[in-house]
Amino acid sequence: MAQHEMSTPGGAPHGTLTRERARRTPVGPGRLLTWLPLPVGAALWAWSLPRIRFHNLGDFGLLDRFPVAFYASLAVLTVGFIASLRRAGTAPWWPLTYSLGMLFALKAPTALLYDTVRYAWASKHDAVIARLLTEGTVHPHHTLNGGMSAYDQWPGFFSLNAALIKAFGVQGAAVYTNWAPVIYGALTLPILVVIYRTFTDDWRLVWTAVWIFQLANWVGQDYLSPQGFAYVLFLAVFAVVLRHFVRPGSAGSLRDRDLLDPAAAPAPPATTWQQRAVGVVLLAPLIAAINSAHQLTPVMLCVTLFALCLTRRYRNIGLFVVAVVIMGIWDLTMGRPLFVDTMKTLSGQLGDLLSNAKPGIGGNPTGEGAELVGVVNIVMVVALGALAVVAVVLRRRLARSALPLLLAAVAPAPLLAVNNYGGEMVFRVYLFGLPGSAFFAAAALVPSVAYAGKARRIAQRVMVVALPAGILVLLAGFLPSYYGKESMQYAPPQEVAFVERAYDRAPTGSLVMAATGSFPGAYYHYNHYDHWFFTEQDAAANRQLLKDPGDYLAEGIPAGCPAYIILTPTQRDAVQGEGYLPPGGYTKLVAALKASPHFKIIEEGSHGLLLQHLPIPTAPEALPDDVEP
Amino acid sequence: MNRTKAQLRAVLALSGWVALAATLLPAGAFLRWATILLFVTFGPGLALLHPQSGVRPPARLETLALAAPVSWSLATLTATALFLVQGFSTTVFLISLAAFCTVAALLPGLPLPAAMRQAGDEPSGAAGAGTGAGGEP
């Protein structure tokens, strides 16, 4: 902290007594700018909250439904955060408060306002928890339609939630599902501080990196999900390794202040092998819990630990082996069916970098909103990457001392050459590289001012101009990326009720079809039904589907199987947002199915359409000529 | 051990049993779920990592940061094991964590080595220590 006070922008700590007194006055300009934005931002946010028109979302999701005051509150909080950085070393509670405030301002509105579970996949996870509670156990080696058996093979997260639901005495996870982003964010924040504090003594850099992490974390994996849960544990393992797994005799010049970037922290103290063994014992439950919860996160953990082994400081082969062994044990026992399947399909995707890096499984998103989101996503990735590269190039000493963070940022990238993870791999690679890239992006915006002369002036200008500009650009990018497709994420209670009613009408064993599985309630009592989400296929097959949807679907229904089609407004938005069908395709599909002789309308309203398959009786065989009719 | 430390240990040792008692409250009551959530999220981790005497300030931050992930991990493994053997009940789940908490809180606490020493220290007698030069890679 002392080092940082030395490097606060705008002057040394040894100012005159008068200036010191002025700074201590609560109404002095510096002080005022530190605390005043908080109540102002909170007031604007609270005023805007009931005015967010989320009931009737359009092409731009919540972007054109947030009142101006909401955007103003975020801008005011940003101003307060930047002002609070002036005293980040001596009054860390201010950037902490602003970081928590921004987290709450960004993520809490949907938790406070929505009257249904936000995001179809969160609703799917609710269904998995509900089934676990009903059955009281999991069946990892039973095959379930639509890849749902994977949830029984990695049941850790669902078991924890089921346990909490039972202990709370509530009906299901829906009562807290929408709070997951806030809870995950709040628990992630101190872990990030520990990680960044390992590599810098400059608290401005620490908090700016945390702030950037929040804004750049737009990939939306922080809902109630195994991956969101496992990510928090992953970061905790990463933090423990960085703090407590430095090998003796390896830091050398990394503790020499003269050779370090002025903002860099000396390498943490080295630990004996006995101490690191204790560390492994502490980490083993974390690693085991990650493996019990999610398939991909253990892989990301292993590649990150492997990347750390490339440095002398963190060459902990034993820990890496322990992580690999725990992953192997889980994959070959509980996760065996999916693991074997994945291995079989791996050869087809191996090395197909372009295909694996393609986001989603559909075509190009259609609609102005979805197209905007696509462009902004790319701009966000490029902006963050460019800032990080600038810091690595210009602050080579910092890059050297924070090499483990740099390696961790790039370590997940090779996985793009291995698998596409259902069109998600590119987002996951970005997410797991984010702690490192956010740090270096912050280092580009918060240069050390422990320089003299011209270098100091340049650093101060960068701080005054580039930091606010960079943060505001990231904030402007976060909102469309996170809330731009909100019409896919929110369904009114009437639509959810419609879906449950539709499922209840279908007898057990029915085939339930829908344009996509991205709608709340899609997996309601999922083990009672087979599913066919018929537009989730390649573009050529969808062109075939659109030629005659009725015939196409009827041909795919197994003989004698009762079948239903559920179509909802959320599916319409998802099909458009994910680019499964060309513009106008969904409307054409619905009209054709309504007119098809293969299906009859059971229920139709503004919240959904339910069709039942009518098996067309085969024509009776013609009797032989010599037989009297 | 000073009085504050002893009080903290006592609170941690009892926290699980308080959470268990909270299940007697009506289903879904705020006091019930808030007590249980706080215990499951922080109890076991804090009991395991509670700050040692003579640690540097960053150790307190680390304890705070790691308490929730460690607690969730232990709770996850406990719940998963119970569901796998078809033996889950709220009582068994909470008693397991409460007992762990009580034992861990009464033990000295897991040492976080980097927090106990000053940066730059090298452990004496460590295998491979002493070359001290070069740094990366």
XYZ file of N, CA, C and O in Angstrom, chain A residues 75 78-83 85 208 211-212 215 387 444-447 459-476:
140
model
N -23.081 5.662 -15.571
C -22.025 6.637 -15.873
C -21.554 7.317 -14.584
O -20.345 7.521 -14.379
N -19.395 5.082 -12.635
C -18.079 4.997 -13.274
C -17.215 6.189 -12.872
O -16.018 6.031 -12.555
N -17.819 7.364 -12.870
C -17.080 8.573 -12.466
C -16.591 8.420 -11.015
O -15.432 8.702 -10.693
N -17.484 7.958 -10.163
C -17.115 7.773 -8.760
C -15.983 6.771 -8.600
O -15.050 6.985 -7.815
N -16.055 5.685 -9.382
C -15.003 4.667 -9.293
C -13.649 5.259 -9.696
O -12.642 5.077 -8.997
N -13.650 5.996 -10.806
C -12.376 6.565 -11.274
C -11.828 7.548 -10.238
O -10.631 7.557 -9.937
N -12.743 8.355 -9.669
C -12.289 9.309 -8.648
C -11.753 8.568 -7.416
O -10.773 9.005 -6.801
N -10.119 5.939 -7.302
C -8.802 5.346 -7.528
C -7.686 6.232 -6.986
O -6.588 5.751 -6.711
N -8.822 -1.446 -11.054
C -9.194 -1.240 -12.464
C -9.314 -2.588 -13.171
O -10.226 -2.792 -13.990
N -12.559 -4.059 -12.190
C -13.644 -3.331 -12.878
C -13.752 -3.799 -14.330
O -14.841 -4.074 -14.841
N -12.595 -3.895 -14.988
C -12.588 -4.333 -16.393
C -13.080 -5.776 -16.499
O -13.831 -6.117 -17.425
N -16.799 -5.734 -16.545
C -17.399 -5.230 -17.785
C -17.121 -6.156 -18.968
O -17.920 -6.246 -19.903
N -5.864 -3.694 -25.865
C -5.340 -3.045 -24.654
C -4.319 -3.945 -23.963
O -3.264 -3.474 -23.521
N -2.665 -1.213 -19.288
C -2.535 -0.235 -20.388
C -3.210 1.079 -20.023
O -2.802 2.146 -20.493
N -4.234 1.020 -19.198
C -5.006 2.224 -18.865
C -4.534 2.887 -17.581
O -4.867 4.039 -17.315
N -3.799 2.147 -16.752
C -3.305 2.713 -15.484
C -1.784 2.617 -15.470
O -1.212 1.746 -14.819
N -1.131 3.493 -16.197
C 0.326 3.429 -16.201
C 0.881 3.872 -14.848
O 0.236 4.643 -14.145
N 2.148 9.578 -18.634
C 1.402 8.607 -17.814
C 0.165 9.259 -17.208
O -0.915 8.673 -17.177
N 0.324 10.493 -16.731
C -0.812 11.178 -16.119
C -1.908 11.453 -17.139
O -3.091 11.320 -16.857
N -1.493 11.849 -18.355
C -2.505 12.115 -19.399
C -3.258 10.840 -19.761
O -4.465 10.853 -19.974
N -2.499 9.766 -19.861
C -3.151 8.484 -20.181
C -4.196 8.169 -19.132
O -5.331 7.782 -19.424
N -3.799 8.393 -17.887
C -4.700 8.090 -16.765
C -5.954 8.961 -16.839
O -7.064 8.495 -16.600
N -5.763 10.231 -17.200
C -6.890 11.174 -17.178
C -7.823 10.941 -18.369
O -9.041 11.021 -18.237
N -7.255 10.615 -19.518
C -8.068 10.504 -20.731
C -8.401 9.054 -21.068
O -9.566 8.692 -21.228
N -7.360 8.232 -21.143
C -7.581 6.868 -21.650
C -8.375 6.006 -20.681
O -9.199 5.196 -21.109
N -8.149 6.178 -19.386
C -8.857 5.316 -18.429
C -10.369 5.516 -18.482
O -11.114 4.551 -18.674
N -10.855 6.774 -18.354
C -12.319 6.943 -18.462
C -12.849 6.494 -19.819
O -13.891 5.840 -19.902
N -12.094 6.839 -20.880
C -12.563 6.474 -22.221
C -12.637 4.963 -22.369
O -13.643 4.411 -22.841
N -11.574 4.281 -21.948
C -11.538 2.825 -22.075
C -12.645 2.155 -21.281
O -13.334 1.254 -21.771
N -12.839 2.625 -20.060
C -13.860 2.004 -19.210
C -15.262 2.270 -19.755
O -16.118 1.380 -19.741
N -15.473 3.477 -20.256
C -16.803 3.778 -20.808
C -17.077 2.973 -22.077
O -18.210 2.531 -22.311
N -16.046 2.763 -22.892
C -16.224 1.939 -24.099
C -16.604 0.507 -23.697
O -17.524 -0.090 -24.267
N -15.910 -0.009 -22.684
C -16.222 -1.372 -22.237
C -17.625 -1.445 -21.637
O -18.351 -2.420 -21.841
N -18.014 -0.395 -20.917
C -19.372 -0.366 -20.353
C -20.410 -0.327 -21.478
O -21.411 -1.042 -21.446
N -20.119 0.515 -22.480
C -21.041 0.624 -23.619
C -21.134 -0.700 -24.365
O -22.177 -1.035 -24.931
